[in-house]
Amino acid sequence: MADIVLINPRFEVSYWGLEHAMPFLGIKAILPVANLPLLAALTPPEHNVILIDENVEPIDFERCARADIVGLTGMNVQRVRMKEILCELKSRGVFTVVGGPWVTVREDDLADFADVIFVGEAEGTWPQFLAEWSAGHHQTRYEQVERTDMATVPVPRLDLMRMKDYAFGSVQFSRGCPFECEFCDIIVTFGRRPRIKTSAQILAELDAIVAAGKDSAFIVDDNLIGDKKAIKLLLHDVVAWQEKHGYPLMFATEASIDLAEDPELMQLMVEANISNVFVGIETPNEDSLRETKKLQNLRARGGTMLEKVHRIQQTGIEVWCGIIVGFDNDDSGIFAAQSRFVREARIVQAMVNMLVAIPRTPLYTRLASEGRLDLSDDAALWGGFGTNVIPRRISREALRAGYVELMRDLYMPDAYFGRLDTLYLDGRLQLGQARARYLRRHPLLRFKLNMRLLVEAAGIFLLLMRGVPDPELRREYRRRLMRAALRRPDPEMIQNYALKCAMHFHAHRMVQEMLSRPQLLARAAA
Ligand code: B12
Ligand code: SF4
């Protein structure tokens, strides 16, 4: 029997980490990483497992020192902290293992810091390692040859996480994506054939999320609609589950833009109470889309990208997006073009990245062969506002300066709230339509929910008024929220609007921090 501690290290500040918004939302992190409770469920019962998410509780290194095995997960935005933790554990003589998205693409970065590394999926290799470790002959590197059969994945051990500290629960329906975007490491790790869990597995996970006290969950799929036929069947069962239990969960997820070409699928998502979808828009520059093989964004079927975004919104789903600057076909006009697209698309939450070549991707191979990778910078700049790519039609300095300008442009209060108001006040986007229908049949429940939403909105508002240091910004939030409440006095919209104010503060703070870095300012001014 082994005593095992699994750790998710602290994140650096990132767009979706929403770190600066946390104090206003009464939580400590956006959602629990899906891998820790899953690894705990994959651990044979004779072992003892403890899960620590450093984003919600400190690491007790004394406790770790008593463990037989300490495992770490992590993404690029955790890599510095991962090394610090591994060094601390080593100094105490702890046996360490590491897996997850970062080590999967950059083995060499962590190989010297841990006793064992896991590359890629681990449903097979984690139990295999534990059996070999128990028998006294484990290996130092595990990479799963066969992709995981999703129908065999157990229900994650949410009971081992401090679920009250998170905004969302997390659930995974499928892995893999059929597309072949040149920069994407997801298809390198998880493959292009979507693999899906059974309805029974998923409904059991939804029950566990509700039992853990959550009313929303992030469906952490790479692309929820990779296999449209299969996902429709599954969504029918989720709709029936929602109807049976009184719509206890609201979902957010990630999907490709071809969602807009399938009205039946969009409607099913609305019926299943999926209210937000993150879409990889990447760029309005069609040459860049062709260059990066994001051909699904170019497909004429169903109209232009702008029309497709509007269609998803019209169905009742808010679109979040990712955009990228620095493709080979981008010149200095790209920043204004991106800003215009996001405004016209009425996308409130837009994550902006510079093109980064992730090791093991086709983009990395191509740029390496063209001598256009800055390998010295690559690890240091990852995940921040830097890139390892040497752009073709624009200097790196101009790219960085343009990136920061674009972020500033998108998150100026007028621009941000302009998009928000066009979408929710003028466009009257209606989230949660299926739940609203259900609640019309259950007025008492509706009353209770509305009260809760209004209390939450008031709580966020008061915390913003107390915690936002800039009086101008406080005035802006107060004015915007009051006006929205008067124009559309719907509790769900008011609560959502208050959340958006907190999310604005996060992005705004990120921009301020970027601008306050002197070396960047010098470049931006150049
Ligand atoms: C859902 C998702 C999100 C969600 C939830 C994030 C979260 N906190 O959990 C949201 C939208 C919030 C998000 C945000 C971000 N994300 Co994200 N996200 C994903 C996505 C699509 C799925 C992650 C997931 O839950 N998978 C399901 C679990 C079960 O899979 P897994 O973690 O890979 O774990 C398996 C194996 O890796 C292994 N394993 C993992 N850890 C360990 C540890 C040990 C010891 C062992 C043995 C095995 C093991 O076992 C598991 C079972 O097979 C991935 C893409 C992907 N498919 O990896 C990107 C991804 C992880 N995200 C990424 C990034 C960059 C971010 C952001 C920094 C973006 C930003 N600039 O804001 C932020 C970080 C914010 C934060 N603080 O969380 C990158 C990471 C790049 C990298 N290679 O390091 C990825 C890979 C996407 C990409 N290519 O850009 N993300
Ligand atoms: S659509 Fe998304 S997940 Fe699929 S290949 Fe492209 S970037 Fe990767």
mmCIF file of N, CA and C and ligand atoms in Angstrom, residues 177 179-181 183-184 187 222 294 296, ligand 2:
data_model
loop_
_atom_site.group_PDB
_atom_site.id
_atom_site.type_symbol
_atom_site.label_atom_id
_atom_site.label_comp_id
_atom_site.label_asym_id
_atom_site.label_seq_id
_atom_site.Cartn_x
_atom_site.Cartn_y
_atom_site.Cartn_z
ATOM 1 N N CYS A 177 -10.127 15.813 -31.334
ATOM 2 C CA CYS A 177 -10.778 16.787 -32.212
ATOM 3 C C CYS A 177 -10.418 16.426 -33.648
ATOM 4 N N PHE A 179 -10.124 18.171 -36.326
ATOM 5 C CA PHE A 179 -9.469 19.171 -37.183
ATOM 6 C C PHE A 179 -7.951 19.076 -37.061
ATOM 7 N N GLU A 180 -7.259 19.929 -37.834
ATOM 8 C CA GLU A 180 -5.795 19.801 -37.842
ATOM 9 C C GLU A 180 -5.088 21.149 -37.845
ATOM 10 N N CYS A 181 -5.501 22.026 -36.946
ATOM 11 C CA CYS A 181 -4.865 23.341 -36.858
ATOM 12 C C CYS A 181 -3.364 23.151 -36.588
ATOM 13 N N PHE A 183 -1.035 24.802 -35.177
ATOM 14 C CA PHE A 183 -0.397 25.176 -33.903
ATOM 15 C C PHE A 183 -0.856 24.319 -32.727
ATOM 16 N N CYS A 184 -1.770 23.382 -32.956
ATOM 17 C CA CYS A 184 -2.495 22.756 -31.844
ATOM 18 C C CYS A 184 -1.789 21.518 -31.285
ATOM 19 N N ILE A 187 -4.403 17.912 -30.493
ATOM 20 C CA ILE A 187 -4.567 16.740 -31.366
ATOM 21 C C ILE A 187 -3.312 15.874 -31.379
ATOM 22 N N ASP A 222 -11.902 18.959 -25.510
ATOM 23 C CA ASP A 222 -11.079 19.726 -26.446
ATOM 24 C C ASP A 222 -11.991 20.403 -27.460
ATOM 25 N N LYS A 294 -6.765 26.139 -40.386
ATOM 26 C CA LYS A 294 -8.022 26.226 -39.626
ATOM 27 C C LYS A 294 -9.144 26.353 -40.658
ATOM 28 N N GLN A 296 -11.971 24.904 -41.085
ATOM 29 C CA GLN A 296 -13.380 24.934 -40.662
ATOM 30 C C GLN A 296 -13.869 26.363 -40.459
HETATM 31 S S1 SF4 B 2 -10.295 23.064 -33.562
HETATM 32 FE FE1 SF4 B 2 -9.248 23.486 -31.615
HETATM 33 S S2 SF4 B 2 -8.822 21.487 -30.685
HETATM 34 FE FE2 SF4 B 2 -9.348 21.153 -32.858
HETATM 35 S S3 SF4 B 2 -7.376 21.073 -33.906
HETATM 36 FE FE3 SF4 B 2 -8.100 23.179 -34.032
HETATM 37 S S4 SF4 B 2 -7.229 24.252 -32.232
HETATM 38 FE FE4 SF4 B 2 -7.016 22.018 -31.899
#
